Amino acid sequence: MKKSNSNKKLAAGLIAIIILVGASALKIGSFLPVIGAQDTPANSYLSEYYISHAVEDTASHNIVTAVLADYRGFDTLFETCVLFLSGITAVMILSTKKKISHDKTIRTINDNSEHIFSSNIMDAAFRIVVPIILIYGIYVLIHGEISLGGGFQAGALLACAYLLDRIIPSFQMRVKHITDEIALITAGTGALFYVITGILPMLNGGNFLEFNKLPFGSGAGDIAGLHSTGILMIEIGVTLCVMGIIITILEVVLERTDFDD
Amino acid sequence: MNQIAQHLPVLIILFPLCATLLCPLISHFSPDWGKRSVISALFLSVVCAVWQLVIVVSSGESIHYFLGGWKPPIGIEFAVDNVNAVIILLVAVISWTTSLFSSPFEKKERTRSLYSAGYYSMLAFLAVGLLGMSTTGDAFNLYVFMEITAISGYGLIAVGEEKGPIASFRYLMTGTIGASMYLLGVGFLYASTGTLNMADLADKMPQLTDSPLIIIAVACLIVGFGIKMALFPLHGWQPAAHSYAHPGADPMIAGIMIKIPAYAMLRFFYCIFIEDSKVMQLFFAALGVMAVLGVLFGSLKALRYDTYNKILAYSSIGQVGYIAMGFAIGNVYGLIGAVLHIVSHAFMKAGLFYTSGALKYRYGIHETTYLGQVYRKMPVTSLTMVVCALSMIGLPPFAGFFSKWYLALGAIQKGQYIFVAVLILSSLLGAIYFFRIIEKLFMEREKISDEENNMRTEKKGKELPWQMLVPLIVVVAAVILIGLFNAYIAGDVLKPVITEVFLK
Amino acid sequence: MPILLLEGLLLLAMISIAIAIIFGKNLLAATIIYCGFSFSAMLLYTIVGAADVAFTEAIIGTISTVYFIIAIKSIKNRGEHDEKK
C-alpha cells in the first residue's frame, strides 16, 4: 500500500515537472525569432557569408559539409575524439566484469530444429543486403561534398554491415570476428589520420588545418581543389573512427550477453 | 624557433592528442612504451606552456591563433593572454605530475595491455579537454572541450574503487544536464547575436543588455557552469565522485577538473556580458549568496567525516565557494583573489590527494583513525600533507593565505563585510579538521592490531617509488613559491590584464 | 509563434512515448518504443529543414536500438513475466 502511494506521488510530481518545464519552454520559445525569417541576426550575419562563399571557397556544394569540415573543422576533430573516448570508456568499464564464455565461437545451425524457416530467409536477405550496404556506405562517404552524407553517416553504414553479420545466426562462418582491441586501434588510426591532415599544412607554412597550404591536392592546383582534397581526407579519417568505435562497443557488449533464443 | 613559437597554442594540445590516439597501438606491442609516450608528450606540453607564458608576459599582448586560416568570426580562434597562459601552465604541470603518479598504480593492476592503454588514454584526454577549455576563444568549441573533459571524467571515476560506477553514473546524469544547459545558453546567445566567437559576442552585447533572451541565457549559463563546478545547490554529484575515483587520477579530477569551468564562467561573465547592468548585478548577488552558503556548507559537513577522501571532497565545495565569492565581489582584488585561488587551490588539493593515493598504495588506509605515526616511514608524504593542510587553512608564507588575503581586500574595498566574516569563519573551521588529521599523523594510534603492525614493518621501511615522489616535491615547491612570489604574480602578471580586459 | 499541425502532432507523440517509456514495466517493449521516438525525432528534423541531421539520426537510431536490445538480453528481470521472482 505504501509503495503504491509513494509511486502515485512520484508520478504526480513527475507530471507536474513536465507541465512546468513545458509551459516555461513555450514562454521562452515565444521570444525566439521565427525559423527561417530573413531579418533575424542568426540568419543574416554569418549564415549569409557561408551561403554565398562556400562553393567558391571549398568547391563543395553541400554547405553543411563545408561548414562542418572546413570552416569549423577543428570542432569536428574533437567530436571524433569524443567518439574514440567513449569507445575506450566502454571497453574499460564493461570488459573487466565476467564474460560469458561462448563455447562455440561460431554460431552455426545444424540441419534440424525449428530455426530453418527464419534462418533461410535471413541468410538469403543477408547475402543480398550486405554488399548493397557496403557500397552505399562508400558512396555516401565520397559524395559527402555534393549531396547528403559525410564521414559520420558513412562510418555508421559500414559498421551496420558488420553488425548484421554478428547478430544473425548463420550456416557458415562468414567474417572472422574483429576483437575489440583491433577495432579500437582502427578507430585511433582514423582519428590520427585526421590530425595528420591538420599537421601537414603546418609543415608547409600555414596554421593547423589550413587547407590553403596543403602540399598536394586535386584539381588544377587551384585553392578550392586543395580544400576539396582536405575535406575528403578528413572524412576518411572520421569514417574509420566511427566504424571502429561502433564495432568496438558491439564486441564489448556482445561478450557479456548470452543469447537464449 | 620562431616557426615553432608561432604555433604554440595548438602544439600544447596536439602533443597529448597524438600520444593518446597512438596509445592503444603502441600498447598492443609494449604497454610500457605506451605509458611512456603519454608521459613524455605531457612533459613537452609543460615545456611549451612555460615558453608561451614567457612570450605572453614579456610582450604584453595576447596571442591570437586562427585555426584553418579563417579569420574570426568565420572560423575558430585561440586567444591567449596573461590569465590564460597561467592557467594553461597550471593544467599542464598537474597533468604531467598526475600521469607520473599513476604509473605505479597501473603497473600493479595491469591484467591486459588494453587496460593500461585505456587508462592512460583517458588521462591524456582529460588533459587535452582541460587545456582546450582554457585556450579557446569560441563558445561552441568550449562546449566540445567540456564534453571531452566530462566523458574522460566519467571513465576515470568509473574504474575506481568499490562504489566507482554508481558515483560515475550520478555524475553522468547531472553532468549531462549541466552540459545541456550550457548548450541552451549558447543557443540563445546565437539566436540573438548570430555569432559564436567570444570577442564578437562582446562587441554585440551593449545593444542587447535588456533583451529577455540574454537574461535567460545568463541563467542557463550559471546553472550549467554551476553543475560542472560543484557550486552549492548543484554539488550533489561531487562528494561521491571525488572519494571513489581511481586513486591515480583523483588528484587531477579534484584539483583541476572543477576549476576550469570556473575560469570559463569568469570569461563569459566578465569579458562577454556587461557587468555594470542591473540584470548582471542581480545575478552576481545570487552568485554571492550561493557562494556563501557553499563555503559554510562545505566547511561544516567536512567536520562530520572520518574518511580522508570525503573530508577533502567536502572541503573542495567550500573552496569553489571562495572562487565564486571572488566573482561576486567583482573589483580588481576580488578577481585577482579568485584567479590566484584557482591556481593555489589546484596545487594544494592535488597535493592532498597525492598523499591520499600514496597512503592507499603503501598501506591501504582510507580512514584517518588508522594514520598513526606514518611519518616515520614516509617523511616526504607527511611533509606534503602538513604543508598543503597549513596552506588550505591559510597560514602566511604559503599560497593559500595570499589568495584569501586578496579576496578579503576586495570585499573590504566594496564594503561587503559579510564575505570577510565568512572567510574568517571557514578558515577557523578548516583549522579544526585539518589539525585533526595532522595530529593523527604524528601521534600514536589508540590500538594497533598485530597484523597491521606486521604489515607496516614488512614493507621494509620503504618510501614511495620515485614516480610518486616527484609529484609530491613539485607540489610542495609550487605552494611555497606561489606564496613567496605572489606579489609579482598578482601585480605584474594578473593585474594589467584584469583591469584592461575584464573590467572595462 | 507559428507551428505546423504536423510538428505539433510529432511533438505530442514524442511526449507520450517518453511517458510510456518511463512508466512502462517491460524493458524490451520500452526499447522498441524508443525506436519510435528516434523515428519521430528524425521526421521533426526533416520538417525543420536539417536533412543531414535527419539522415544521421535514422542510421544511429537503428544502431542504438540494436545496442539496447543486446544489452537488455543480459538482464534477468526484464519485467516480461508478471510478478515472477
PDB file of C-alpha atoms in Angstrom, chain B residues 161-284:
ATOM      1  CA  GLU B 161      37.082   1.739  -6.107  1.00  0.00           C
ATOM      2  CA  GLU B 162      34.038  -0.136  -4.898  1.00  0.00           C
ATOM      3  CA  LYS B 163      31.345   2.442  -5.447  1.00  0.00           C
ATOM      4  CA  GLY B 164      33.009   3.942  -8.509  1.00  0.00           C
ATOM      5  CA  PRO B 165      30.436   3.050 -11.190  1.00  0.00           C
ATOM      6  CA  ILE B 166      27.497   4.330  -9.128  1.00  0.00           C
ATOM      7  CA  ALA B 167      29.224   7.627  -8.378  1.00  0.00           C
ATOM      8  CA  SER B 168      30.155   7.925 -12.028  1.00  0.00           C
ATOM      9  CA  PHE B 169      26.577   7.268 -13.118  1.00  0.00           C
ATOM     10  CA  ARG B 170      25.303  10.017 -10.831  1.00  0.00           C
ATOM     11  CA  TYR B 171      27.925  12.374 -12.214  1.00  0.00           C
ATOM     12  CA  LEU B 172      26.913  11.340 -15.740  1.00  0.00           C
ATOM     13  CA  MET B 173      23.265  12.256 -15.188  1.00  0.00           C
ATOM     14  CA  THR B 174      23.909  15.627 -13.578  1.00  0.00           C
ATOM     15  CA  GLY B 175      26.851  16.433 -15.841  1.00  0.00           C
ATOM     16  CA  THR B 176      24.765  15.850 -18.960  1.00  0.00           C
ATOM     17  CA  ILE B 177      22.085  18.193 -17.642  1.00  0.00           C
ATOM     18  CA  GLY B 178      24.777  20.787 -16.957  1.00  0.00           C
ATOM     19  CA  ALA B 179      26.246  20.497 -20.439  1.00  0.00           C
ATOM     20  CA  SER B 180      22.783  20.734 -21.985  1.00  0.00           C
ATOM     21  CA  MET B 181      22.037  23.896 -20.026  1.00  0.00           C
ATOM     22  CA  TYR B 182      25.317  25.365 -21.260  1.00  0.00           C
ATOM     23  CA  LEU B 183      24.396  24.440 -24.827  1.00  0.00           C
ATOM     24  CA  LEU B 184      20.951  26.037 -24.396  1.00  0.00           C
ATOM     25  CA  GLY B 185      22.601  29.205 -23.156  1.00  0.00           C
ATOM     26  CA  VAL B 186      24.943  29.331 -26.145  1.00  0.00           C
ATOM     27  CA  GLY B 187      21.988  28.605 -28.425  1.00  0.00           C
ATOM     28  CA  PHE B 188      20.061  31.581 -27.061  1.00  0.00           C
ATOM     29  CA  LEU B 189      23.136  33.760 -27.437  1.00  0.00           C
ATOM     30  CA  TYR B 190      23.493  32.668 -31.050  1.00  0.00           C
ATOM     31  CA  ALA B 191      19.829  33.313 -31.734  1.00  0.00           C
ATOM     32  CA  SER B 192      20.132  36.885 -30.535  1.00  0.00           C
ATOM     33  CA  THR B 193      23.510  37.787 -31.990  1.00  0.00           C
ATOM     34  CA  GLY B 194      24.290  35.454 -34.848  1.00  0.00           C
ATOM     35  CA  THR B 195      27.892  34.701 -33.931  1.00  0.00           C
ATOM     36  CA  LEU B 196      29.769  32.289 -31.698  1.00  0.00           C
ATOM     37  CA  ASN B 197      33.144  33.993 -31.319  1.00  0.00           C
ATOM     38  CA  MET B 198      33.716  35.396 -27.832  1.00  0.00           C
ATOM     39  CA  ALA B 199      35.252  38.709 -28.888  1.00  0.00           C
ATOM     40  CA  ASP B 200      32.466  39.227 -31.390  1.00  0.00           C
ATOM     41  CA  LEU B 201      29.801  38.430 -28.796  1.00  0.00           C
ATOM     42  CA  ALA B 202      31.380  41.006 -26.515  1.00  0.00           C
ATOM     43  CA  ASP B 203      31.098  43.587 -29.278  1.00  0.00           C
ATOM     44  CA  LYS B 204      27.432  42.935 -29.829  1.00  0.00           C
ATOM     45  CA  MET B 205      26.423  42.835 -26.174  1.00  0.00           C
ATOM     46  CA  PRO B 206      25.935  46.557 -25.425  1.00  0.00           C
ATOM     47  CA  GLN B 207      22.909  46.828 -27.695  1.00  0.00           C
ATOM     48  CA  LEU B 208      21.221  43.834 -26.164  1.00  0.00           C
ATOM     49  CA  THR B 209      21.538  44.204 -22.405  1.00  0.00           C
ATOM     50  CA  ASP B 210      17.875  44.086 -21.523  1.00  0.00           C
ATOM     51  CA  SER B 211      16.541  41.617 -24.003  1.00  0.00           C
ATOM     52  CA  PRO B 212      14.783  38.686 -22.283  1.00  0.00           C
ATOM     53  CA  LEU B 213      16.766  36.131 -24.308  1.00  0.00           C
ATOM     54  CA  ILE B 214      20.009  37.345 -22.778  1.00  0.00           C
ATOM     55  CA  ILE B 215      18.602  37.106 -19.257  1.00  0.00           C
ATOM     56  CA  ILE B 216      17.510  33.531 -19.871  1.00  0.00           C
ATOM     57  CA  ALA B 217      20.885  32.763 -21.450  1.00  0.00           C
ATOM     58  CA  VAL B 218      22.733  34.027 -18.375  1.00  0.00           C
ATOM     59  CA  ALA B 219      20.531  31.939 -16.086  1.00  0.00           C
ATOM     60  CA  CYS B 220      21.140  28.816 -18.182  1.00  0.00           C
ATOM     61  CA  LEU B 221      24.885  29.504 -18.182  1.00  0.00           C
ATOM     62  CA  ILE B 222      25.007  29.911 -14.392  1.00  0.00           C
ATOM     63  CA  VAL B 223      23.215  26.589 -13.903  1.00  0.00           C
ATOM     64  CA  GLY B 224      25.403  24.876 -16.480  1.00  0.00           C
ATOM     65  CA  PHE B 225      28.693  26.099 -15.079  1.00  0.00           C
ATOM     66  CA  GLY B 226      27.446  25.640 -11.528  1.00  0.00           C
ATOM     67  CA  ILE B 227      26.815  21.953 -12.080  1.00  0.00           C
ATOM     68  CA  LYS B 228      30.269  21.474 -13.578  1.00  0.00           C
ATOM     69  CA  MET B 229      31.959  23.480 -10.852  1.00  0.00           C
ATOM     70  CA  ALA B 230      30.011  21.878  -7.994  1.00  0.00           C
ATOM     71  CA  LEU B 231      28.691  25.210  -6.720  1.00  0.00           C
ATOM     72  CA  PHE B 232      26.485  24.958  -3.661  1.00  0.00           C
ATOM     73  CA  PRO B 233      22.991  23.750  -4.511  1.00  0.00           C
ATOM     74  CA  LEU B 234      24.255  21.885  -7.585  1.00  0.00           C
ATOM     75  CA  HIS B 235      27.022  19.913  -5.911  1.00  0.00           C
ATOM     76  CA  GLY B 236      25.224  16.612  -5.367  1.00  0.00           C
ATOM     77  CA  TRP B 237      27.464  14.522  -7.560  1.00  0.00           C
ATOM     78  CA  GLN B 238      30.710  15.743  -6.163  1.00  0.00           C
ATOM     79  CA  PRO B 239      31.449  14.062  -2.784  1.00  0.00           C
ATOM     80  CA  ALA B 240      30.889  10.526  -4.001  1.00  0.00           C
ATOM     81  CA  ALA B 241      32.702  11.137  -7.275  1.00  0.00           C
ATOM     82  CA  HIS B 242      35.810  12.582  -5.661  1.00  0.00           C
ATOM     83  CA  SER B 243      36.005   9.965  -2.935  1.00  0.00           C
ATOM     84  CA  TYR B 244      35.652   6.910  -5.132  1.00  0.00           C
ATOM     85  CA  ALA B 245      37.646   7.879  -8.198  1.00  0.00           C
ATOM     86  CA  HIS B 246      40.690   5.904  -9.245  1.00  0.00           C
ATOM     87  CA  PRO B 247      43.417   6.931  -6.799  1.00  0.00           C
ATOM     88  CA  GLY B 248      45.917   7.613  -9.548  1.00  0.00           C
ATOM     89  CA  ALA B 249      43.678  10.081 -11.361  1.00  0.00           C
ATOM     90  CA  ASP B 250      41.889  11.600  -8.375  1.00  0.00           C
ATOM     91  CA  PRO B 251      44.371  14.478  -7.886  1.00  0.00           C
ATOM     92  CA  MET B 252      43.658  15.688 -11.396  1.00  0.00           C
ATOM     93  CA  ILE B 253      39.906  15.259 -11.057  1.00  0.00           C
ATOM     94  CA  ALA B 254      39.704  17.012  -7.717  1.00  0.00           C
ATOM     95  CA  GLY B 255      42.377  19.557  -8.460  1.00  0.00           C
ATOM     96  CA  ILE B 256      41.644  20.981 -11.871  1.00  0.00           C
ATOM     97  CA  MET B 257      38.549  19.369 -13.319  1.00  0.00           C
ATOM     98  CA  ILE B 258      36.210  21.543 -11.282  1.00  0.00           C
ATOM     99  CA  LYS B 259      38.276  24.710 -11.591  1.00  0.00           C
ATOM    100  CA  ILE B 260      38.437  25.173 -15.320  1.00  0.00           C
ATOM    101  CA  PRO B 261      34.641  25.590 -15.687  1.00  0.00           C
ATOM    102  CA  ALA B 262      35.012  28.311 -13.056  1.00  0.00           C
ATOM    103  CA  TYR B 263      37.602  30.004 -15.260  1.00  0.00           C
ATOM    104  CA  ALA B 264      35.235  29.664 -18.230  1.00  0.00           C
ATOM    105  CA  MET B 265      32.487  31.283 -16.136  1.00  0.00           C
ATOM    106  CA  LEU B 266      34.887  34.150 -15.462  1.00  0.00           C
ATOM    107  CA  ARG B 267      35.498  34.570 -19.181  1.00  0.00           C
ATOM    108  CA  PHE B 268      31.810  34.600 -20.013  1.00  0.00           C
ATOM    109  CA  PHE B 269      30.594  36.859 -17.258  1.00  0.00           C
ATOM    110  CA  TYR B 270      33.329  39.457 -17.308  1.00  0.00           C
ATOM    111  CA  CYS B 271      34.511  39.512 -20.907  1.00  0.00           C
ATOM    112  CA  ILE B 272      31.273  38.947 -22.765  1.00  0.00           C
ATOM    113  CA  PHE B 273      28.418  40.227 -20.666  1.00  0.00           C
ATOM    114  CA  ILE B 274      28.313  43.829 -19.456  1.00  0.00           C
ATOM    115  CA  GLU B 275      28.907  43.606 -15.716  1.00  0.00           C
ATOM    116  CA  ASP B 276      27.538  47.022 -14.830  1.00  0.00           C
ATOM    117  CA  SER B 277      23.968  46.468 -15.922  1.00  0.00           C
ATOM    118  CA  LYS B 278      21.220  45.942 -13.373  1.00  0.00           C
ATOM    119  CA  VAL B 279      20.465  42.418 -14.530  1.00  0.00           C
ATOM    120  CA  MET B 280      24.020  41.249 -14.169  1.00  0.00           C
ATOM    121  CA  GLN B 281      24.301  42.811 -10.714  1.00  0.00           C
ATOM    122  CA  LEU B 282      21.281  40.749  -9.703  1.00  0.00           C
ATOM    123  CA  PHE B 283      22.910  37.596 -10.985  1.00  0.00           C
ATOM    124  CA  PHE B 284      26.134  38.416  -9.172  1.00  0.00           C
TER     125      PHE B 284
END
